[in-house]
Amino acid sequence: VTSDAQAPFTHELAMCDSDQVGARTKIWAYSHVVAGAIVGDDCKIGEHCYIEDGATLGDRVTVKNGALIWRGVHIDDDVFVGPRATFTNDARPRVEVPVPADELLHTHVGRGATLCASVTVLPGVRIGIHAFVGAASLVTRDVADHAIVFGVPARPMGWVCCCGARLGDNLACSCGRRFELSNDGLIEQPSTAELREDDEAPAR
Amino acid sequence: VTSDAQAPFTHELAMCDSDQVGARTKIWAYSHVVAGAIVGDDCKIGEHCYIEDGATLGDRVTVKNGALIWRGVHIDDDVFVGPRATFTNDARPRVEVPVPADELLHTHVGRGATLCASVTVLPGVRIGIHAFVGAASLVTRDVADHAIVFGVPARPMGWVCCCGARLGDNLACSCGRRFELSNDGLIEQPSTAELREDDEAPAR
Amino acid sequence: VTSDAQAPFTHELAMCDSDQVGARTKIWAYSHVVAGAIVGDDCKIGEHCYIEDGATLGDRVTVKNGALIWRGVHIDDDVFVGPRATFTNDARPRVEVPVPADELLHTHVGRGATLCASVTVLPGVRIGIHAFVGAASLVTRDVADHAIVFGVPARPMGWVCCCGARLGDNLACSCGRRFELSNDGLIEQPSTAELREDDEAPAR
């Protein structure tokens, strides 16, 4: 049983045609969530957004005003989709040669990633967990976990922590997190605090 | 006599103030086609679009969500106008020095061309037939027929077929079309198949 | 006493929740001026715009369609905010680490400045009076008074007059205005005409 307080909220000037929108998610004015779109719990969908059937959003995703999320775009939990962020799913659109729906390309955005304002994402890429795509960038290829990229086209420019702070060469953040390089980008290491807790665990 | 099935469709949350919208054209939610705008038959106008009076669209034009098409913009048949594509008509806008309407610049987009997502077009340019403007590009000068351009500002990067495939140095496409270089870009040549048909024509 | 002709106008498909919108200002369809936003007199707010509480606009500001103006953005008189112009106020947005409202960065746009179509502005910058930001640019740092900037990121490319004309090396415009270089960019000099008027003033 879902109480009214748990039900998703749709502004009276928005349209939500999907019955797969999670608890406490809010959809603001002039936005449209199409029937068949899947949106998780506690998401915030700003104004003037469009979320098409065949798109999926995890929990706690923030979608700022004017973002366009098409069929084939899959966004994991805790992602920030900045204002005017524009996805795509057709690599060479032509009116005279429409692409069959099952040939549209799929795009994945990993958990905790940030797409800043006015980002455009070409179809078929994978944006890594906690990656950070700078404003006005064009993403044309995969982005590694925890990578900072920006530009047109976007180029790797460094590494970023879960908390948003840029990482120095030692891959340690002032927030306490430490990272190591892996094949997919950075991977978080257990923190000193956690290691100590583990050491002490038997004593509890 | 136009039956209901032939009449243009305007979503109940869109505004169509123009009486010059063609048969079977669809205008989706939160879009506005201003009185005086001319839109051809079988067009698809997505959500959050704006088409101003003094703009003209041919037949079968696809206008994806959030595109802005101002007075002085002329779009030929079968053009794909990608999401967030933004035209302009004033080269140096100043609030204190408004440009008289008859001095606004005109922009032409040729038949079958593609403008990908988030493209911005400076005023006064001509985009050639079947040209292909890559995502997030800024078009600052004319684009040749069948040219691929991209970047900020957009630069010529090769040639593209009507079907959307990139052309190699021999200017022949796997779809069967062949091209030759002309002053305006590429010009399509009669295909081998068509030449054979012509040869056989007297026998019919 | 404000007569009806002086009252701000809000289109029936727009939302104006602010009671601090000036005389004769017009807010067009599908736009939202949030309660707490301050908008001056004689402004033109196009369609699909969003003006958040904590944003301030001076008098005679033109905001073209689809512009996004967030809390912390302050726009002086006579500014042209082009279509799709997108401001920001959070330098490193993360869903998991929300920035407190009082730590959001502030952005200032000086009197008479122009932001062309599709401009994105990073938070915390100051754009000088009568500056001119070219289309599709990303503003990442302060822009001097009367500077022309463009690109991703935007770079200084010359100087521009109040009237919108580009200035040559002599910093004099065909409209009659003359400028000198100062620490903040260009500063307008009294024109020859004004100097003559001043000379003649005692005779009046």
XYZ file of C-alpha atoms in Angstrom:
612
model
C 0.000 0.000 0.000
C 1.374 3.366 -1.018
C 0.064 6.333 0.921
C -0.481 9.663 -0.853
C 2.737 11.010 0.666
C 4.633 8.199 -1.070
C 2.975 8.597 -4.462
C 4.869 10.363 -7.218
C 3.882 13.989 -7.755
C 3.064 15.395 -11.176
C 2.589 19.150 -11.542
C -0.759 20.074 -13.039
C 0.997 21.496 -16.144
C 3.174 18.392 -16.607
C 2.223 15.068 -18.181
C 3.066 11.730 -16.664
C 1.734 8.895 -18.825
C 3.951 6.236 -17.258
C 2.757 3.982 -14.477
C 6.346 3.019 -13.668
C 7.385 6.116 -11.721
C 8.701 5.503 -8.219
C 7.727 6.731 -4.779
C 8.151 10.401 -3.934
C 9.447 11.277 -7.415
C 8.442 14.791 -8.493
C 7.741 15.877 -12.062
C 7.552 19.637 -12.527
C 5.683 21.848 -14.961
C 5.848 21.493 -18.742
C 7.623 18.131 -18.499
C 6.488 14.890 -20.084
C 7.222 11.362 -18.899
C 5.981 9.107 -21.675
C 4.097 5.853 -21.101
C 6.681 3.103 -20.832
C 9.434 5.264 -19.351
C 10.779 3.825 -16.097
C 11.714 6.283 -13.341
C 12.886 5.219 -9.894
C 12.130 6.518 -6.399
C 12.921 9.998 -5.103
C 13.815 11.461 -8.486
C 13.457 15.152 -9.256
C 12.398 15.918 -12.819
C 12.638 19.668 -13.489
C 10.574 21.725 -15.927
C 10.597 21.350 -19.740
C 12.009 17.805 -19.615
C 11.163 14.877 -21.859
C 11.627 11.251 -20.832
C 10.692 8.806 -23.557
C 9.419 5.260 -23.353
C 12.390 2.931 -23.368
C 14.409 5.262 -21.134
C 15.193 4.114 -17.605
C 16.214 6.150 -14.565
C 17.351 4.728 -11.229
C 16.611 6.149 -7.790
C 17.426 9.664 -6.597
C 18.247 10.908 -10.085
C 18.127 14.688 -10.467
C 17.091 15.816 -13.948
C 17.387 19.578 -14.277
C 15.215 21.729 -16.525
C 15.110 21.088 -20.225
C 16.885 17.726 -20.282
C 15.978 15.307 -23.094
C 16.213 11.585 -22.341
C 15.275 9.302 -25.214
C 14.550 5.621 -25.684
C 17.728 3.619 -25.109
C 19.176 5.907 -22.433
C 19.776 4.201 -19.098
C 20.689 6.264 -16.063
C 21.776 4.681 -12.778
C 21.103 5.839 -9.209
C 22.191 9.239 -7.903
C 23.067 10.724 -11.281
C 22.901 14.500 -11.811
C 21.606 15.347 -15.281
C 22.252 19.067 -15.728
C 20.025 21.674 -17.357
C 19.623 21.285 -21.148
C 21.520 17.995 -21.126
C 20.638 16.329 -24.410
C 20.962 12.651 -25.156
C 20.636 11.038 -28.587
C 19.972 7.520 -29.856
C 20.452 7.727 -33.622
C 24.001 8.087 -34.943
C 23.029 9.325 -38.399
C 19.491 10.614 -38.490
C 17.960 11.056 -41.936
C 14.291 11.735 -42.539
C 14.379 9.635 -45.693
C 16.071 6.645 -44.021
C 14.457 6.151 -40.601
C 16.308 3.820 -38.248
C 14.246 0.865 -36.979
C 13.543 1.217 -33.248
C 15.509 -1.949 -32.486
C 18.635 -0.494 -34.116
C 18.745 2.628 -31.958
C 21.889 2.804 -29.853
C 21.928 2.510 -26.065
C 23.668 4.878 -23.693
C 24.510 4.149 -20.054
C 25.287 6.624 -17.295
C 26.866 5.099 -14.216
C 25.888 5.572 -10.579
C 26.671 8.955 -9.051
C 27.873 10.565 -12.302
C 27.413 14.258 -13.108
C 26.489 15.744 -16.477
C 26.803 19.514 -16.202
C 24.706 22.097 -18.033
C 24.241 21.937 -21.812
C 26.028 18.614 -22.235
C 25.254 16.637 -25.391
C 25.865 12.880 -25.452
C 26.308 10.947 -28.701
C 24.521 7.608 -28.766
C 26.094 4.338 -27.734
C 28.529 5.548 -25.088
C 29.022 4.416 -21.505
C 29.683 7.115 -18.915
C 31.406 5.662 -15.877
C 30.363 5.761 -12.237
C 30.979 9.098 -10.542
C 32.323 10.526 -13.794
C 32.049 14.290 -14.250
C 31.225 15.775 -17.672
C 31.920 19.527 -17.789
C 29.405 22.082 -19.031
C 28.751 22.434 -22.763
C 30.734 19.283 -23.551
C 30.012 16.834 -26.341
C 30.540 13.250 -25.217
C 31.621 11.196 -28.231
C 33.190 8.149 -26.560
C 33.148 6.184 -23.306
C 34.062 8.022 -20.119
C 36.025 6.122 -17.458
C 34.834 5.731 -13.859
C 35.645 8.888 -11.862
C 37.035 10.667 -14.951
C 36.607 14.395 -15.508
C 36.041 15.164 -19.182
C 35.197 18.356 -21.001
C 35.281 20.072 -24.375
C 33.839 19.576 -27.847
C 34.599 16.723 -28.201
C 35.090 15.902 -24.505
C 38.640 14.865 -23.510
C 39.858 13.351 -20.217
C 41.196 16.096 -17.962
C 41.760 14.361 -14.615
C 39.994 12.445 -11.887
C 37.218 13.308 -9.484
C 36.063 11.965 -6.142
C 32.539 10.807 -5.309
C 32.200 14.083 -3.385
C 32.957 16.194 -6.474
C 36.478 17.308 -5.519
C 39.250 16.985 -8.071
C 41.889 14.415 -7.172
C 45.625 15.083 -7.145
C 48.296 12.677 -8.306
C 48.063 10.638 -5.108
C 44.394 9.840 -5.873
C 43.443 10.653 -2.284
C 40.692 13.134 -1.445
C 40.462 15.474 1.540
C 37.093 13.848 2.240
C 39.003 10.701 3.214
C 38.398 8.546 0.164
C 41.316 6.921 -1.639
C 41.369 5.463 -5.151
C 43.486 3.246 -7.346
C 43.697 3.060 -11.084
C 41.894 0.128 -12.698
C 41.012 -0.869 -16.240
C 37.715 1.029 -16.057
C 39.094 4.184 -14.480
C 39.439 4.681 -10.738
C 38.255 2.243 -8.133
C 37.631 3.288 -4.535
C 39.795 1.728 -1.864
C 38.652 0.923 1.663
C 39.452 3.990 3.749
C 41.814 3.940 6.706
C 38.809 4.389 8.969
C 37.042 1.389 7.474
C 40.190 -0.709 7.753
C 40.436 0.168 11.446
C 36.778 -0.665 11.939
C 37.336 -4.021 10.278
C 40.345 -4.681 12.542
C 38.273 -3.893 15.585
C 35.208 -5.797 14.487
C 35.936 -9.003 16.451
C 36.060 -6.994 19.703
C 32.437 -5.857 19.403
C -11.885 18.866 -49.181
C -9.651 17.725 -46.326
C -10.997 14.939 -44.178
C -10.237 14.894 -40.458
C -7.569 12.258 -41.042
C -5.795 14.702 -43.357
C -6.005 17.711 -41.050
C -2.946 18.726 -39.069
C -2.956 17.580 -35.461
C -2.185 19.921 -32.577
C -1.759 18.469 -29.091
C -4.090 19.991 -26.530
C -1.125 21.493 -24.664
C 0.425 22.958 -27.842
C -0.527 26.158 -29.665
C -0.958 26.353 -33.405
C -1.946 29.876 -34.442
C -1.004 29.409 -38.094
C -3.542 28.456 -40.752
C -0.738 27.467 -43.115
C 0.121 24.069 -41.653
C -0.044 21.159 -44.068
C -1.917 17.896 -44.121
C -1.128 15.248 -41.531
C 1.474 17.432 -39.797
C 1.641 16.804 -36.048
C 2.485 19.402 -33.412
C 3.220 17.955 -29.987
C 2.813 19.289 -26.459
C 4.240 22.604 -25.262
C 5.115 23.690 -28.810
C 4.001 26.893 -30.503
C 3.566 27.492 -34.210
C 2.973 31.223 -34.548
C 0.413 32.781 -36.885
C 2.146 33.357 -40.198
C 4.551 30.438 -39.935
C 4.335 28.135 -42.951
C 4.690 24.397 -42.336
C 4.301 21.780 -45.063
C 2.632 18.378 -45.154
C 3.579 15.378 -43.023
C 5.885 17.285 -40.691
C 6.565 16.158 -37.135
C 7.022 18.990 -34.650
C 8.199 17.621 -31.299
C 7.606 19.096 -27.853
C 8.899 22.466 -26.601
C 9.460 23.825 -30.117
C 8.902 27.359 -31.381
C 8.245 28.209 -35.018
C 7.892 31.924 -35.635
C 5.976 33.795 -38.266
C 8.223 34.323 -41.260
C 9.743 30.847 -40.890
C 8.960 28.283 -43.592
C 9.202 24.503 -43.471
C 8.763 22.178 -46.447
C 7.152 18.748 -46.419
C 8.143 15.804 -44.219
C 10.400 17.918 -42.012
C 11.175 16.381 -38.623
C 11.683 18.956 -35.880
C 12.802 17.290 -32.671
C 12.051 18.573 -29.182
C 13.146 22.018 -28.169
C 14.132 23.355 -31.589
C 13.826 27.115 -32.154
C 13.028 28.282 -35.686
C 12.784 32.039 -36.108
C 11.555 34.424 -38.769
C 13.854 34.255 -41.778
C 14.673 30.561 -41.448
C 13.694 28.485 -44.475
C 13.846 24.703 -44.296
C 13.363 22.513 -47.356
C 11.695 19.104 -47.628
C 12.897 16.060 -45.676
C 15.185 17.957 -43.327
C 15.973 16.551 -39.866
C 16.191 19.305 -37.269
C 17.651 17.687 -34.172
C 16.737 18.242 -30.539
C 17.639 21.693 -29.153
C 18.722 22.909 -32.598
C 18.755 26.687 -32.341
C 18.598 29.070 -35.253
C 19.213 32.830 -35.092
C 18.370 35.792 -37.302
C 20.197 38.738 -35.737
C 23.976 38.880 -36.094
C 24.570 41.368 -33.296
C 21.621 41.587 -30.966
C 21.540 44.590 -28.653
C 18.538 45.564 -26.574
C 19.336 49.245 -27.063
C 19.694 48.951 -30.859
C 16.920 46.699 -32.126
C 17.297 45.464 -35.701
C 14.388 46.342 -38.010
C 12.485 43.201 -39.017
C 13.382 43.715 -42.675
C 17.096 43.648 -41.836
C 17.031 40.272 -40.137
C 19.187 37.732 -41.927
C 17.809 34.701 -43.765
C 19.018 31.139 -43.341
C 18.348 28.269 -45.745
C 18.559 24.549 -45.059
C 18.609 22.382 -48.163
C 16.506 19.328 -48.921
C 17.338 16.183 -46.965
C 19.902 17.825 -44.675
C 20.509 16.766 -41.072
C 21.161 19.040 -38.123
C 22.082 16.862 -35.161
C 21.323 17.552 -31.509
C 22.223 20.900 -29.926
C 23.359 22.534 -33.167
C 23.386 26.342 -33.268
C 23.222 28.129 -36.628
C 24.406 31.721 -37.061
C 22.145 33.846 -39.256
C 22.574 34.263 -42.975
C 24.084 30.908 -43.879
C 23.036 28.354 -46.479
C 23.236 24.690 -45.485
C 23.437 22.497 -48.565
C 21.212 19.638 -49.623
C 21.817 16.410 -47.704
C 24.494 18.135 -45.618
C 25.157 16.692 -42.162
C 25.915 18.985 -39.227
C 27.310 17.057 -36.253
C 25.975 17.365 -32.720
C 26.775 20.467 -30.664
C 28.250 22.266 -33.680
C 28.109 25.989 -34.339
C 27.477 26.716 -38.023
C 29.137 30.032 -38.884
C 29.389 29.813 -42.673
C 27.788 28.075 -45.645
C 27.838 24.280 -45.729
C 28.313 22.578 -49.113
C 25.868 20.034 -50.507
C 26.506 16.603 -48.937
C 29.228 17.994 -46.651
C 29.783 16.687 -43.133
C 30.721 19.502 -40.769
C 31.230 19.620 -37.044
C 32.852 21.556 -34.221
C 32.674 25.048 -32.719
C 32.941 26.589 -35.244
C 31.900 23.802 -37.619
C 34.586 22.707 -40.121
C 34.225 20.450 -43.185
C 35.175 16.881 -42.263
C 34.153 14.831 -45.290
C 31.191 13.875 -47.424
C 27.971 12.055 -46.741
C 25.472 10.180 -48.864
C 21.717 10.826 -48.963
C 21.377 7.647 -46.887
C 23.567 9.038 -44.101
C 26.668 6.901 -44.749
C 30.040 8.576 -44.922
C 31.623 8.546 -48.363
C 35.149 7.365 -49.089
C 37.536 8.955 -51.545
C 35.779 7.340 -54.526
C 32.551 9.187 -53.607
C 30.555 5.990 -54.071
C 28.234 4.635 -51.383
C 27.439 1.020 -50.566
C 23.778 1.973 -51.074
C 24.543 2.309 -54.790
C 24.668 6.088 -55.134
C 27.649 7.768 -56.775
C 28.665 11.429 -56.557
C 30.944 13.918 -58.267
C 32.440 17.098 -56.955
C 30.790 20.310 -58.132
C 31.062 23.956 -57.207
C 28.348 23.585 -54.553
C 29.674 20.373 -53.014
C 28.752 16.911 -54.263
C 26.251 16.203 -56.987
C 24.611 12.823 -57.355
C 25.311 10.872 -60.527
C 22.851 8.585 -62.252
C 23.394 5.125 -60.803
C 24.461 2.151 -62.902
C 20.981 0.721 -62.434
C 19.355 3.892 -63.715
C 21.733 4.023 -66.682
C 20.757 0.457 -67.573
C 17.088 1.338 -67.279
C 17.634 4.264 -69.594
C 19.399 2.004 -72.107
C 16.491 -0.388 -72.038
C 13.823 2.253 -72.137
C 13.188 2.089 -75.914
C 12.407 -1.639 -75.611
C 9.450 -1.081 -73.250
C -1.571 53.320 -8.745
C -0.775 51.014 -11.655
C -3.337 50.907 -14.424
C -3.989 47.644 -16.270
C -1.887 48.884 -19.183
C 1.071 49.190 -16.802
C 0.646 45.799 -15.150
C 2.922 42.959 -16.174
C 1.411 40.498 -18.628
C 1.533 36.739 -18.105
C 0.397 34.464 -20.927
C -2.348 32.068 -19.890
C -0.008 29.101 -20.427
C 2.823 30.689 -18.396
C 3.228 30.827 -14.628
C 4.207 33.952 -12.761
C 4.363 33.279 -9.016
C 6.438 36.362 -8.230
C 4.884 39.612 -7.070
C 8.096 41.482 -7.883
C 7.696 41.764 -11.654
C 7.844 45.300 -13.050
C 5.508 47.388 -15.144
C 4.792 46.349 -18.714
C 6.969 43.240 -18.482
C 5.655 40.377 -20.615
C 5.998 36.685 -19.808
C 5.158 34.365 -22.685
C 3.786 30.855 -22.874
C 5.323 27.864 -21.078
C 7.595 30.098 -18.989
C 7.814 30.153 -15.214
C 8.853 33.066 -13.013
C 9.171 31.607 -9.536
C 7.960 33.346 -6.363
C 10.839 35.455 -5.102
C 12.372 36.168 -8.506
C 12.794 39.903 -9.134
C 12.173 41.164 -12.663
C 12.297 44.857 -13.612
C 10.122 46.996 -15.872
C 9.628 46.515 -19.603
C 11.294 43.104 -19.749
C 10.415 40.526 -22.403
C 10.502 36.922 -21.198
C 10.104 34.548 -24.150
C 8.628 31.049 -24.132
C 10.021 28.033 -22.235
C 12.061 30.176 -19.823
C 12.696 29.587 -16.142
C 13.561 32.350 -13.684
C 14.174 31.083 -10.184
C 13.730 32.785 -6.844
C 16.951 34.531 -5.939
C 17.542 35.625 -9.542
C 17.279 39.345 -10.324
C 16.721 41.082 -13.653
C 16.939 44.831 -14.238
C 14.780 46.882 -16.593
C 14.330 46.296 -20.315
C 16.011 42.896 -20.219
C 15.199 40.651 -23.176
C 15.190 36.958 -22.318
C 14.746 34.854 -25.439
C 13.062 31.457 -25.531
C 14.367 28.640 -23.430
C 16.756 30.616 -21.219
C 17.423 29.273 -17.714
C 18.194 31.812 -15.001
C 18.845 30.339 -11.565
C 19.136 31.647 -8.028
C 22.279 33.764 -7.698
C 22.187 35.156 -11.255
C 21.960 38.954 -11.419
C 21.293 40.655 -14.731
C 21.516 44.424 -15.156
C 19.433 46.725 -17.349
C 19.231 46.348 -21.127
C 20.860 42.925 -21.290
C 20.058 40.556 -24.172
C 19.871 36.949 -22.992
C 19.789 34.842 -26.146
C 17.754 31.737 -26.870
C 18.764 28.646 -24.837
C 21.231 30.684 -22.761
C 21.915 28.573 -19.694
C 23.275 29.848 -16.419
C 24.503 27.688 -13.538
C 25.104 28.239 -9.829
C 26.799 25.056 -8.614
C 30.408 24.461 -9.638
C 30.447 20.746 -8.894
C 26.958 19.320 -8.671
C 26.643 15.895 -7.069
C 23.359 14.325 -6.086
C 24.980 12.709 -3.057
C 26.610 15.959 -1.845
C 24.081 18.759 -2.288
C 25.459 22.290 -1.964
C 23.783 24.422 0.728
C 21.781 27.258 -0.843
C 24.028 29.867 0.784
C 27.109 28.390 -0.878
C 25.781 28.664 -4.410
C 27.893 30.968 -6.555
C 26.697 34.322 -7.881
C 26.944 35.487 -11.471
C 26.640 39.096 -12.670
C 25.852 40.328 -16.172
C 26.579 44.012 -16.732
C 24.334 46.638 -18.274
C 23.779 46.388 -22.024
C 25.627 43.083 -22.455
C 24.676 40.464 -25.048
C 24.660 36.708 -24.569
C 24.026 35.110 -27.956
C 22.162 31.878 -28.622
C 23.084 28.672 -26.753
C 25.582 30.324 -24.433
C 26.400 28.498 -21.186
C 27.803 30.439 -18.232
C 29.735 28.752 -15.436
C 28.872 30.018 -11.965
C 30.666 32.846 -10.204
C 31.716 34.940 -13.193
C 31.188 38.627 -13.898
C 30.305 39.576 -17.473
C 31.161 43.219 -18.129
C 28.928 46.034 -19.333
C 28.180 45.907 -23.047
C 30.212 42.715 -23.389
C 29.298 40.390 -26.250
C 29.388 36.607 -25.800
C 29.229 34.776 -29.134
C 26.801 31.964 -29.872
C 27.412 28.504 -28.385
C 30.187 29.805 -26.126
C 31.025 28.534 -22.662
C 31.906 31.378 -20.308
C 34.378 30.063 -17.723
C 35.919 33.307 -16.416
C 35.183 37.022 -16.111
C 34.514 38.961 -19.300
C 35.821 42.558 -19.501
C 33.585 45.540 -20.238
C 32.946 45.807 -24.006
C 34.882 42.587 -24.705
C 33.870 40.170 -27.452
C 34.442 36.585 -26.375
C 33.600 33.294 -27.997
C 34.447 29.602 -28.061
C 34.431 26.642 -25.698
C 35.880 27.925 -23.430
C 35.239 31.534 -24.458
C 38.349 33.586 -25.265
C 38.681 37.367 -25.777
C 38.516 38.157 -29.492
C 38.286 41.953 -29.624
C 36.148 44.867 -28.520
C 32.602 45.905 -29.250
C 30.689 49.182 -29.091
C 27.432 49.772 -27.214
C 25.757 49.688 -30.640
C 27.039 46.179 -31.383
C 29.682 47.100 -33.973
C 33.141 45.662 -33.634
C 35.831 48.230 -32.804
C 39.073 48.634 -34.698
C 42.450 49.370 -33.153
C 41.593 53.046 -32.683
C 38.683 52.084 -30.386
C 36.401 54.529 -32.216
C 33.056 53.455 -33.680
C 31.317 54.743 -36.791
C 28.350 55.510 -34.519
C 30.441 58.263 -32.963
C 31.428 56.657 -29.680
C 35.063 56.525 -28.608
C 36.634 54.302 -25.956
C 39.799 53.973 -23.948
C 41.321 50.933 -22.305
C 40.854 50.698 -18.544
C 41.494 48.044 -15.939
C 38.001 46.613 -16.415
C 38.036 46.626 -20.209
C 36.955 49.596 -22.313
C 35.508 52.794 -20.928
C 33.470 55.157 -23.058
C 34.887 58.645 -23.633
C 32.798 61.782 -23.986
C 32.073 62.159 -27.697
C 33.227 65.163 -29.717
C 29.611 66.278 -29.874
C 29.255 66.143 -26.112
C 32.546 67.974 -25.623
C 31.306 70.760 -27.907
C 28.029 70.890 -26.011
C 29.964 71.169 -22.773
C 32.078 74.001 -24.247
C 28.974 75.848 -25.270
C 27.109 75.233 -22.054
C 27.939 78.581 -20.429
C 26.417 80.432 -23.403
C 22.953 78.869 -22.845
